[in-house]
Amino acid sequence: MRTQVAIIGGGPSGLLLSQLLHLQGIDTVVLERKTKDYVLGRIRAGVLEIGLVNQMRAAGVAERMDKEGIIHHGTVISYGDDQIGINFSDHVDATVMVYGQTEVTRDLYAAREAMNGKIVFDVEGVQINDADTDAPYVTYTVDGSEQRLDCDYVAGCDGFHGVSRQTIPAETRREYEKVYPFGWLGILSETPPVHDELIYASSDIGFALCSMRNANLSRYYVQCDLSDKVENWSDAAFWDALKRRIPEEHADNLITGPSIEKSIAPLRSFVSEPMKWGRLFLCGDAAHIVPPTGAKGLNTAASDVHYLSQALIKFYDNGDQAGIDGYSAKALARVWKAERFSWWMTSLLHRFPGQSDFDFKMQQAEVAFLKDNANAQAVLAQNYVGLPY
Ligand code: APR
Ligand code: PHB
């Protein structure tokens, strides 16, 4: 087979890239190692920056998002019973959209199918060959038969555990990582959200987050030990832990119920440079991971897709190579700012094992400054709604 851009990975990055390029007449083939149902079975975050919202609209995939998504004009940072309302419109002319990543991915699959987009599921042994030449090609096996896909470019959208990043020679790659000494235990429950905005709660016994999917589907997280196991947590234990971490007025209003999903996610900051090697580009989790505290995972993947799609569209339109040559530097510049914000939110709002009293005082002083200082709140708002592309 031959295509213009071979895309490894059928997650939100690969699908959005494929859709945006198809709309400009650029041919792509998406190779996904799992089934569609498996990909859609993964519960992920759900706060969309304006940049991603606009890309979904540009990709013609926004109808359900605009109908079912919830526009948020602010968020709450709580510290014990203290609450700091961050009102975005006081500081920036932007909002965020609360709409599950799973729904974003579902809408992208529907759009690809409606346009007869080429997606090959259940591929095995994907190998990217000759990416450092003018004639790269990808080999893989499907249904036991070996396949070859010739292409002009390869987009590695295959996540942290994918093959794409590993294709870049180790001596060329520079990796930066910070692993946090705690995880997030999250549940999904068919209960009304405790508040109409997200609450990022810091307490003496650790972090908690109150989020939602819709008026009767809530998503809650509590900080837990990395060694913890889901089976150690009954629903009752979860609700109790959550109540003891959020402001009393919200704890009193919290409607609890059986969890329909429960999982533990580790927290890590990770960046791999460069994000381009020859004719191979990396997008999203294939190149970088953020802790979920800043809701930047999907949104930073989307900014990568923005820069790469723009670069490829210009190249196929008039041979302009500048975007392609500048992709890695441009994408990384925004990635590192998202990494900083996610690290800052994580460092501010979690309790670290063995944390010194001085460190604790620093957290308290930072929150006190945030509470009283409009400029500090503006900085949080600007980063939360999404820095410009
Ligand atoms: N061959 C083919 N497909 C692969 C391979 C491979 N070797 N390795 C991984 N994949 C597929 C995975 O099955 C997955 O569906 O690539 C896809 C990568 O999707 P994601 O992990 O969702 O990554 P991305 O599309 O970049 O989305 C980033 O996902 O994890 C969240 O927080 C993250 O929100 C961010 C978003
Ligand atoms: C979620 O809704 O799952 C969610 C929201 C915001 C975050 C992380 C997760 O920062």
CSV table of C-alpha atoms and ligand atoms in Angstrom, one decimal:
chain,number,residue,atom,x,y,z
A,1,MET,CA,0.0,0.0,0.0
A,2,ARG,CA,1.1,3.6,-0.4
A,3,THR,CA,-0.1,6.6,1.4
A,4,GLN,CA,1.2,10.2,2.0
A,5,VAL,CA,1.2,10.0,5.8
A,6,ALA,CA,1.3,6.8,7.8
A,7,ILE,CA,-0.1,7.3,11.2
A,8,ILE,CA,0.8,4.8,14.0
A,9,GLY,CA,-1.9,4.8,16.7
A,10,GLY,CA,-5.7,5.2,16.6
A,11,GLY,CA,-6.0,7.3,19.8
A,12,PRO,CA,-7.2,10.9,19.8
A,13,SER,CA,-3.9,12.3,18.3
A,14,GLY,CA,-3.8,9.9,15.4
A,15,LEU,CA,-7.5,10.3,14.6
A,16,LEU,CA,-7.6,14.1,14.8
A,17,LEU,CA,-4.5,14.3,12.6
A,18,SER,CA,-6.0,11.9,10.0
A,19,GLN,CA,-9.3,13.8,9.9
A,20,LEU,CA,-7.6,17.3,9.5
A,21,LEU,CA,-5.3,16.0,6.7
A,22,HIS,CA,-8.2,14.2,4.9
A,23,LEU,CA,-10.2,17.4,4.8
A,24,GLN,CA,-7.3,19.0,2.9
A,25,GLY,CA,-7.1,16.1,0.5
A,26,ILE,CA,-4.0,14.5,2.1
A,27,ASP,CA,-4.1,10.7,2.3
A,28,THR,CA,-3.4,8.9,5.5
A,29,VAL,CA,-3.6,5.3,6.8
A,30,VAL,CA,-4.0,4.8,10.6
A,31,LEU,CA,-2.5,1.6,12.1
A,32,GLU,CA,-4.0,0.7,15.5
A,33,ARG,CA,-2.9,-2.4,17.5
A,34,LYS,CA,-6.1,-2.8,19.4
A,35,THR,CA,-9.8,-2.9,18.4
A,36,LYS,CA,-11.9,0.2,18.3
A,37,ASP,CA,-14.0,-1.0,21.3
A,38,TYR,CA,-10.8,-1.5,23.3
A,39,VAL,CA,-9.6,2.1,22.5
A,40,LEU,CA,-13.0,3.5,23.4
A,41,GLY,CA,-13.1,1.4,26.6
A,42,ARG,CA,-10.3,3.4,28.2
A,43,ILE,CA,-11.6,6.1,30.7
A,44,ARG,CA,-9.5,9.2,30.5
A,45,ALA,CA,-9.8,12.9,31.4
A,46,GLY,CA,-12.4,15.4,30.2
A,47,VAL,CA,-11.4,19.1,30.1
A,48,LEU,CA,-10.9,20.6,26.6
A,49,GLU,CA,-8.9,23.7,26.0
A,50,ILE,CA,-10.3,26.3,23.5
A,51,GLY,CA,-7.5,25.2,21.1
A,52,LEU,CA,-8.8,21.6,21.0
A,53,VAL,CA,-12.5,22.8,20.8
A,54,ASN,CA,-11.7,24.9,17.8
A,55,GLN,CA,-9.8,22.0,16.1
A,56,MET,CA,-12.8,19.7,16.7
A,57,ARG,CA,-14.9,22.4,15.0
A,58,ALA,CA,-12.4,22.8,12.1
A,59,ALA,CA,-12.4,19.1,11.7
A,60,GLY,CA,-16.2,19.0,11.4
A,61,VAL,CA,-16.4,16.8,14.5
A,62,ALA,CA,-18.0,19.2,17.0
A,63,GLU,CA,-21.7,18.6,16.8
A,64,ARG,CA,-22.1,16.3,19.8
A,65,MET,CA,-19.4,18.1,21.8
A,66,ASP,CA,-21.2,21.4,21.3
A,67,LYS,CA,-24.5,19.8,22.2
A,68,GLU,CA,-23.5,17.7,25.2
A,69,GLY,CA,-20.3,19.4,26.4
A,70,ILE,CA,-20.5,21.7,29.4
A,71,ILE,CA,-18.8,25.1,29.1
A,72,HIS,CA,-17.0,26.1,32.3
A,73,HIS,CA,-16.1,29.7,33.1
A,74,GLY,CA,-14.0,28.8,36.1
A,75,THR,CA,-12.7,26.3,38.5
A,76,VAL,CA,-12.2,26.0,42.3
A,77,ILE,CA,-9.0,25.4,44.2
A,78,SER,CA,-9.7,24.5,47.8
A,79,TYR,CA,-7.3,24.2,50.8
A,80,GLY,CA,-9.1,22.6,53.7
A,81,ASP,CA,-12.3,24.6,53.9
A,82,ASP,CA,-10.8,27.6,52.2
A,83,GLN,CA,-11.9,28.0,48.6
A,84,ILE,CA,-10.4,30.1,45.8
A,85,GLY,CA,-12.7,30.6,42.9
A,86,ILE,CA,-10.7,31.1,39.7
A,87,ASN,CA,-13.0,32.9,37.3
A,88,PHE,CA,-11.5,32.6,33.9
A,89,SER,CA,-13.3,35.6,32.3
A,90,ASP,CA,-11.8,37.9,35.0
A,91,HIS,CA,-8.4,37.2,33.5
A,92,VAL,CA,-8.7,35.7,30.0
A,93,ASP,CA,-11.4,35.8,27.3
A,94,ALA,CA,-11.7,32.1,27.2
A,95,THR,CA,-13.5,29.1,28.7
A,96,VAL,CA,-12.9,25.3,28.8
A,97,MET,CA,-15.3,22.6,27.7
A,98,VAL,CA,-16.0,19.6,29.9
A,99,TYR,CA,-16.5,16.7,27.5
A,100,GLY,CA,-14.9,13.2,28.1
A,101,GLN,CA,-11.8,12.2,26.1
A,102,THR,CA,-13.6,9.0,25.3
A,103,GLU,CA,-16.4,10.9,23.7
A,104,VAL,CA,-13.9,13.0,21.7
A,105,THR,CA,-12.3,9.7,20.4
A,106,ARG,CA,-15.8,8.2,19.7
A,107,ASP,CA,-16.7,11.3,17.6
A,108,LEU,CA,-13.4,11.1,15.7
A,109,TYR,CA,-14.0,7.5,14.9
A,110,ALA,CA,-17.5,8.3,13.6
A,111,ALA,CA,-16.1,11.1,11.4
A,112,ARG,CA,-13.3,8.9,10.0
A,113,GLU,CA,-15.8,6.1,9.2
A,114,ALA,CA,-18.2,8.7,7.6
A,115,MET,CA,-15.3,9.8,5.3
A,116,ASN,CA,-14.2,6.2,4.7
A,117,GLY,CA,-11.0,6.9,6.4
A,118,LYS,CA,-8.4,4.1,6.3
A,119,ILE,CA,-7.9,2.6,9.7
A,120,VAL,CA,-6.4,-0.9,10.2
A,121,PHE,CA,-7.1,-2.4,13.6
A,122,ASP,CA,-5.4,-5.3,15.4
A,123,VAL,CA,-2.0,-4.6,13.7
A,124,GLU,CA,1.0,-6.4,15.2
A,125,GLY,CA,4.7,-5.9,15.0
A,126,VAL,CA,4.6,-2.4,13.6
A,127,GLN,CA,8.1,-1.4,12.4
A,128,ILE,CA,9.0,2.0,11.0
A,129,ASN,CA,11.8,1.7,8.4
A,130,ASP,CA,14.1,4.2,6.7
A,131,ALA,CA,12.5,7.2,8.5
A,132,ASP,CA,15.9,8.9,8.0
A,133,THR,CA,15.6,8.6,4.2
A,134,ASP,CA,13.3,10.1,1.6
A,135,ALA,CA,11.3,6.9,1.3
A,136,PRO,CA,10.2,5.7,4.7
A,137,TYR,CA,7.9,2.6,4.9
A,138,VAL,CA,6.1,0.8,7.7
A,139,THR,CA,5.8,-3.0,8.0
A,140,TYR,CA,3.3,-4.8,10.1
A,141,THR,CA,1.3,-7.9,10.4
A,142,VAL,CA,-2.5,-8.2,10.3
A,143,ASP,CA,-4.5,-11.4,10.4
A,144,GLY,CA,-1.2,-13.2,10.2
A,145,SER,CA,-0.1,-11.7,6.9
A,146,GLU,CA,2.9,-9.3,6.5
A,147,GLN,CA,2.1,-5.9,5.1
A,148,ARG,CA,4.1,-3.0,3.8
A,149,LEU,CA,3.0,0.6,3.7
A,150,ASP,CA,5.1,3.1,1.7
A,151,CYS,CA,4.7,6.7,2.6
A,152,ASP,CA,6.2,10.2,2.5
A,153,TYR,CA,6.0,10.8,6.3
A,154,VAL,CA,5.2,8.8,9.5
A,155,ALA,CA,3.3,10.3,12.4
A,156,GLY,CA,4.0,8.4,15.7
A,157,CYS,CA,0.7,8.8,17.6
A,158,ASP,CA,1.1,5.5,19.4
A,159,GLY,CA,1.3,6.7,23.0
A,160,PHE,CA,3.9,6.2,25.7
A,161,HIS,CA,4.3,2.5,25.1
A,162,GLY,CA,4.3,2.7,21.3
A,163,VAL,CA,7.1,1.8,18.8
A,164,SER,CA,7.6,5.3,17.3
A,165,ARG,CA,9.7,7.0,20.0
A,166,GLN,CA,11.9,3.8,20.2
A,167,THR,CA,12.5,4.2,16.5
A,168,ILE,CA,14.5,7.4,17.2
A,169,PRO,CA,18.1,6.2,18.0
A,170,ALA,CA,18.8,6.4,21.7
A,171,GLU,CA,21.9,8.5,21.1
A,172,THR,CA,19.7,11.1,19.4
A,173,ARG,CA,17.0,11.1,22.0
A,174,ARG,CA,17.1,13.1,25.2
A,175,GLU,CA,14.5,12.0,27.8
A,176,TYR,CA,13.4,14.0,30.9
A,177,GLU,CA,11.3,12.3,33.6
A,178,LYS,CA,9.8,12.9,37.0
A,179,VAL,CA,7.8,10.2,38.7
A,180,TYR,CA,5.6,11.4,41.6
A,181,PRO,CA,5.4,9.3,44.8
A,182,PHE,CA,1.7,8.9,44.7
A,183,GLY,CA,-1.1,7.9,42.3
A,184,TRP,CA,-4.8,8.9,41.7
A,185,LEU,CA,-7.6,6.5,42.6
A,186,GLY,CA,-10.5,7.5,40.3
A,187,ILE,CA,-14.1,6.5,40.1
A,188,LEU,CA,-17.0,7.1,37.7
A,189,SER,CA,-20.4,7.2,39.3
A,190,GLU,CA,-23.9,7.9,38.0
A,191,THR,CA,-24.5,10.6,40.5
A,192,PRO,CA,-25.0,14.4,40.0
A,193,PRO,CA,-21.8,16.3,40.3
A,194,VAL,CA,-21.2,17.9,43.8
A,195,HIS,CA,-20.5,21.3,42.3
A,196,ASP,CA,-21.0,23.0,38.9
A,197,GLU,CA,-17.3,23.6,38.6
A,198,LEU,CA,-14.3,21.3,39.1
A,199,ILE,CA,-12.9,21.4,42.6
A,200,TYR,CA,-9.1,20.8,42.9
A,201,ALA,CA,-8.9,20.1,46.7
A,202,SER,CA,-5.8,20.0,48.8
A,203,SER,CA,-6.1,18.8,52.4
A,204,ASP,CA,-3.9,17.6,55.2
A,205,ILE,CA,-4.5,14.0,54.1
A,206,GLY,CA,-3.9,14.6,50.4
A,207,PHE,CA,-5.4,15.7,47.1
A,208,ALA,CA,-8.8,15.2,45.7
A,209,LEU,CA,-10.6,16.2,42.5
A,210,CYS,CA,-14.3,16.6,41.8
A,211,SER,CA,-15.0,16.5,38.1
A,212,MET,CA,-17.9,15.4,35.9
A,213,ARG,CA,-19.1,14.1,32.6
A,214,ASN,CA,-22.7,15.3,32.6
A,215,ALA,CA,-25.5,16.2,35.0
A,216,ASN,CA,-25.7,12.6,36.2
A,217,LEU,CA,-22.3,11.2,35.6
A,218,SER,CA,-19.5,12.3,38.0
A,219,ARG,CA,-15.7,11.6,38.1
A,220,TYR,CA,-13.9,11.8,41.4
A,221,TYR,CA,-10.2,11.2,42.3
A,222,VAL,CA,-8.3,10.9,45.6
A,223,GLN,CA,-4.5,10.8,46.0
A,224,CYS,CA,-3.4,7.3,47.0
A,225,ASP,CA,-0.2,5.4,47.6
A,226,LEU,CA,1.6,4.1,44.5
A,227,SER,CA,1.5,0.7,46.0
A,228,ASP,CA,-2.2,0.8,46.6
A,229,LYS,CA,-4.6,-1.6,44.9
A,230,VAL,CA,-8.1,-0.9,43.7
A,231,GLU,CA,-9.4,-4.0,45.5
A,232,ASN,CA,-8.3,-2.3,48.8
A,233,TRP,CA,-10.8,0.4,48.2
A,234,SER,CA,-14.5,-0.2,48.8
A,235,ASP,CA,-16.9,2.5,47.4
A,236,ALA,CA,-17.6,3.4,51.0
A,237,ALA,CA,-13.9,3.9,51.8
A,238,PHE,CA,-13.6,6.0,48.6
A,239,TRP,CA,-16.5,8.3,49.4
A,240,ASP,CA,-15.3,8.7,53.0
A,241,ALA,CA,-11.7,9.6,51.8
A,242,LEU,CA,-13.2,12.1,49.3
A,243,LYS,CA,-15.5,13.8,51.9
A,244,ARG,CA,-12.6,14.3,54.3
A,245,ARG,CA,-10.5,16.1,51.7
A,246,ILE,CA,-13.1,18.6,50.2
A,247,PRO,CA,-14.6,21.7,51.9
A,248,GLU,CA,-17.3,20.8,54.4
A,249,GLU,CA,-20.1,22.5,52.5
A,250,HIS,CA,-19.4,20.3,49.5
A,251,ALA,CA,-18.9,17.2,51.6
A,252,ASP,CA,-22.4,17.8,53.1
A,253,ASN,CA,-23.9,18.1,49.6
A,254,LEU,CA,-22.0,15.1,48.1
A,255,ILE,CA,-24.4,12.5,46.6
A,256,THR,CA,-22.7,9.1,46.6
A,257,GLY,CA,-23.6,5.9,44.8
A,258,PRO,CA,-22.0,2.7,43.4
A,259,SER,CA,-18.9,3.2,41.3
A,260,ILE,CA,-19.2,2.0,37.7
A,261,GLU,CA,-15.5,2.3,37.0
A,262,LYS,CA,-12.6,2.4,39.5
A,263,SER,CA,-8.9,2.6,38.6
A,264,ILE,CA,-5.5,3.8,39.9
A,265,ALA,CA,-3.2,5.9,37.7
A,266,PRO,CA,0.4,6.7,38.5
A,267,LEU,CA,1.6,10.3,38.1
A,268,ARG,CA,4.5,11.1,35.9
A,269,SER,CA,6.0,14.0,34.0
A,270,PHE,CA,7.9,12.9,30.9
A,271,VAL,CA,9.3,14.6,27.7
A,272,SER,CA,11.4,13.0,24.9
A,273,GLU,CA,13.3,15.3,22.6
A,274,PRO,CA,13.4,15.7,19.6
A,275,MET,CA,9.8,15.2,18.3
A,276,LYS,CA,11.0,14.8,14.8
A,277,TRP,CA,13.7,12.5,13.3
A,278,GLY,CA,14.0,12.4,9.6
A,279,ARG,CA,10.5,11.9,8.2
A,280,LEU,CA,9.1,10.6,11.6
A,281,PHE,CA,7.2,13.0,13.8
A,282,LEU,CA,6.0,12.2,17.4
A,283,CYS,CA,2.7,13.5,18.7
A,284,GLY,CA,1.0,13.3,22.1
A,285,ASP,CA,1.8,10.7,24.6
A,286,ALA,CA,4.4,9.2,22.2
A,287,ALA,CA,6.6,12.2,23.2
A,288,HIS,CA,5.3,13.5,26.4
A,289,ILE,CA,3.3,12.7,29.5
A,290,VAL,CA,1.9,15.1,32.1
A,291,PRO,CA,0.4,14.3,35.5
A,292,PRO,CA,-3.4,14.9,35.2
A,293,THR,CA,-3.5,17.7,37.7
A,294,GLY,CA,-3.5,20.3,35.0
A,295,ALA,CA,-5.8,18.5,32.5
A,296,LYS,CA,-3.1,19.0,29.9
A,297,GLY,CA,-2.6,15.4,28.5
A,298,LEU,CA,-5.1,15.5,25.6
A,299,ASN,CA,-4.8,19.2,25.1
A,300,THR,CA,-1.1,19.1,24.5
A,301,ALA,CA,-1.5,16.2,22.2
A,302,ALA,CA,-3.9,18.4,20.3
A,303,SER,CA,-1.4,21.3,20.0
A,304,ASP,CA,1.1,18.9,18.6
A,305,VAL,CA,-1.5,17.8,16.0
A,306,HIS,CA,-2.2,21.5,15.2
A,307,TYR,CA,1.5,22.2,14.5
A,308,LEU,CA,2.0,19.0,12.5
A,309,SER,CA,-1.2,19.2,10.4
A,310,GLN,CA,-0.5,22.9,9.6
A,311,ALA,CA,3.1,21.9,8.5
A,312,LEU,CA,2.0,19.0,6.3
A,313,ILE,CA,-0.8,21.0,4.8
A,314,LYS,CA,1.5,23.8,3.8
A,315,PHE,CA,4.1,21.3,2.5
A,316,TYR,CA,1.6,19.4,0.3
A,317,ASP,CA,0.1,22.7,-0.8
A,318,ASN,CA,3.2,24.6,-2.0
A,319,GLY,CA,6.2,22.6,-0.9
A,320,ASP,CA,6.9,24.9,2.0
A,321,GLN,CA,9.2,22.9,4.3
A,322,ALA,CA,9.5,25.5,7.1
A,323,GLY,CA,6.7,24.0,9.3
A,324,ILE,CA,8.1,20.5,8.9
A,325,ASP,CA,11.6,21.6,9.8
A,326,GLY,CA,10.4,23.7,12.7
A,327,TYR,CA,7.8,21.2,14.1
A,328,SER,CA,9.9,19.7,16.9
A,329,ALA,CA,11.0,23.1,18.3
A,330,LYS,CA,7.6,24.6,18.0
A,331,ALA,CA,5.7,21.7,19.6
A,332,LEU,CA,8.3,21.3,22.4
A,333,ALA,CA,8.1,25.0,23.3
A,334,ARG,CA,4.4,24.6,24.2
A,335,VAL,CA,4.9,21.1,25.7
A,336,TRP,CA,7.4,22.4,28.2
A,337,LYS,CA,5.0,25.1,29.4
A,338,ALA,CA,2.2,22.6,29.8
A,339,GLU,CA,4.7,20.3,31.7
A,340,ARG,CA,5.6,23.2,34.0
A,341,PHE,CA,1.9,24.1,34.8
A,342,SER,CA,1.1,20.4,35.4
A,343,TRP,CA,4.1,20.0,37.7
A,344,TRP,CA,3.3,23.2,39.5
A,345,MET,CA,-0.4,22.2,40.2
A,346,THR,CA,0.8,18.7,41.3
A,347,SER,CA,3.5,20.1,43.6
A,348,LEU,CA,1.1,22.6,45.1
A,349,LEU,CA,-1.9,20.5,45.8
A,350,HIS,CA,-0.6,17.0,46.8
A,351,ARG,CA,1.0,15.8,50.1
A,352,PHE,CA,4.4,14.2,49.5
A,353,PRO,CA,5.5,11.3,51.6
A,354,GLY,CA,8.2,12.5,54.1
A,355,GLN,CA,7.3,16.1,53.2
A,356,SER,CA,9.2,18.5,55.5
A,357,ASP,CA,7.3,21.1,57.6
A,358,PHE,CA,9.1,23.8,55.5
A,359,ASP,CA,7.8,22.3,52.3
A,360,PHE,CA,4.4,22.2,53.8
A,361,LYS,CA,4.7,25.9,54.7
A,362,MET,CA,5.7,26.7,51.2
A,363,GLN,CA,2.6,25.1,49.8
A,364,GLN,CA,0.5,27.1,52.3
A,365,ALA,CA,2.2,30.3,51.4
A,366,GLU,CA,1.7,29.7,47.7
A,367,VAL,CA,-2.0,29.0,48.2
A,368,ALA,CA,-2.3,32.2,50.4
A,369,PHE,CA,-0.6,34.2,47.7
A,370,LEU,CA,-2.9,32.7,45.0
A,371,LYS,CA,-5.9,33.6,47.2
A,372,ASP,CA,-5.0,37.2,47.6
A,373,ASN,CA,-3.3,38.0,44.3
A,374,ALA,CA,-5.2,38.6,41.1
A,375,ASN,CA,-2.1,38.3,39.0
A,376,ALA,CA,-1.4,34.8,40.4
A,377,GLN,CA,-4.9,33.8,39.6
A,378,ALA,CA,-4.6,35.2,36.1
A,379,VAL,CA,-1.5,33.1,35.5
A,380,LEU,CA,-3.4,30.0,36.7
A,381,ALA,CA,-6.4,30.9,34.5
A,382,GLN,CA,-4.2,31.6,31.4
A,383,ASN,CA,-2.5,28.2,31.8
A,384,TYR,CA,-5.7,26.3,32.6
A,385,VAL,CA,-7.7,27.5,29.6
A,386,GLY,CA,-4.7,26.8,27.4
A,387,LEU,CA,-1.8,29.0,26.2
A,388,PRO,CA,-2.2,30.2,22.6
A,389,TYR,CA,-0.9,27.9,19.8
B,1,APR,N1,1.2,-0.1,16.8
B,1,APR,C1,-0.1,0.4,16.6
B,1,APR,N2,-0.8,1.1,17.5
B,1,APR,C2,-0.2,1.3,18.7
B,1,APR,C3,1.1,0.8,19.0
B,1,APR,C4,1.8,0.1,18.0
B,1,APR,N3,3.0,-0.4,18.3
B,1,APR,N4,1.4,1.1,20.3
B,1,APR,C5,0.3,1.8,20.8
B,1,APR,N5,-0.7,1.9,19.8
B,1,APR,C6,-2.0,2.6,19.9
B,1,APR,C7,-2.6,2.4,21.3
B,1,APR,O1,-3.4,1.2,21.3
B,1,APR,C8,-3.5,3.6,21.4
B,1,APR,O2,-4.8,3.4,20.9
B,1,APR,O3,-1.7,4.0,19.9
B,1,APR,C9,-2.8,4.6,20.6
B,1,APR,C10,-2.2,5.8,21.4
B,1,APR,O4,-3.3,6.5,22.0
B,1,APR,P1,-3.1,7.3,23.3
B,1,APR,O5,-2.3,6.6,24.3
B,1,APR,O6,-4.5,7.8,23.7
B,1,APR,O7,-2.2,8.6,22.9
B,1,APR,P2,-2.6,9.9,22.2
B,1,APR,O8,-3.5,9.7,21.0
B,1,APR,O9,-1.4,10.7,22.0
B,1,APR,O10,-3.6,10.7,23.2
B,1,APR,C11,-3.0,11.4,24.3
B,1,APR,O11,-4.3,10.1,25.8
B,1,APR,O12,-3.4,9.0,27.5
B,1,APR,C12,-4.1,10.1,27.2
B,1,APR,O13,-3.5,11.7,28.8
B,1,APR,C13,-3.3,11.3,27.5
B,1,APR,O14,-5.0,12.6,27.1
B,1,APR,C14,-3.8,12.1,26.6
B,1,APR,C15,-4.1,11.4,25.3
B,2,PHB,C1,-11.5,14.3,34.6
B,2,PHB,O1,-12.6,14.8,34.4
B,2,PHB,O2,-11.3,13.1,34.5
B,2,PHB,C2,-10.3,15.2,34.9
B,2,PHB,C3,-10.5,16.6,34.9
B,2,PHB,C4,-9.5,17.5,35.2
B,2,PHB,C5,-8.2,16.9,35.5
B,2,PHB,C6,-8.0,15.6,35.5
B,2,PHB,C7,-9.1,14.7,35.1
B,2,PHB,O3,-7.2,17.8,35.8
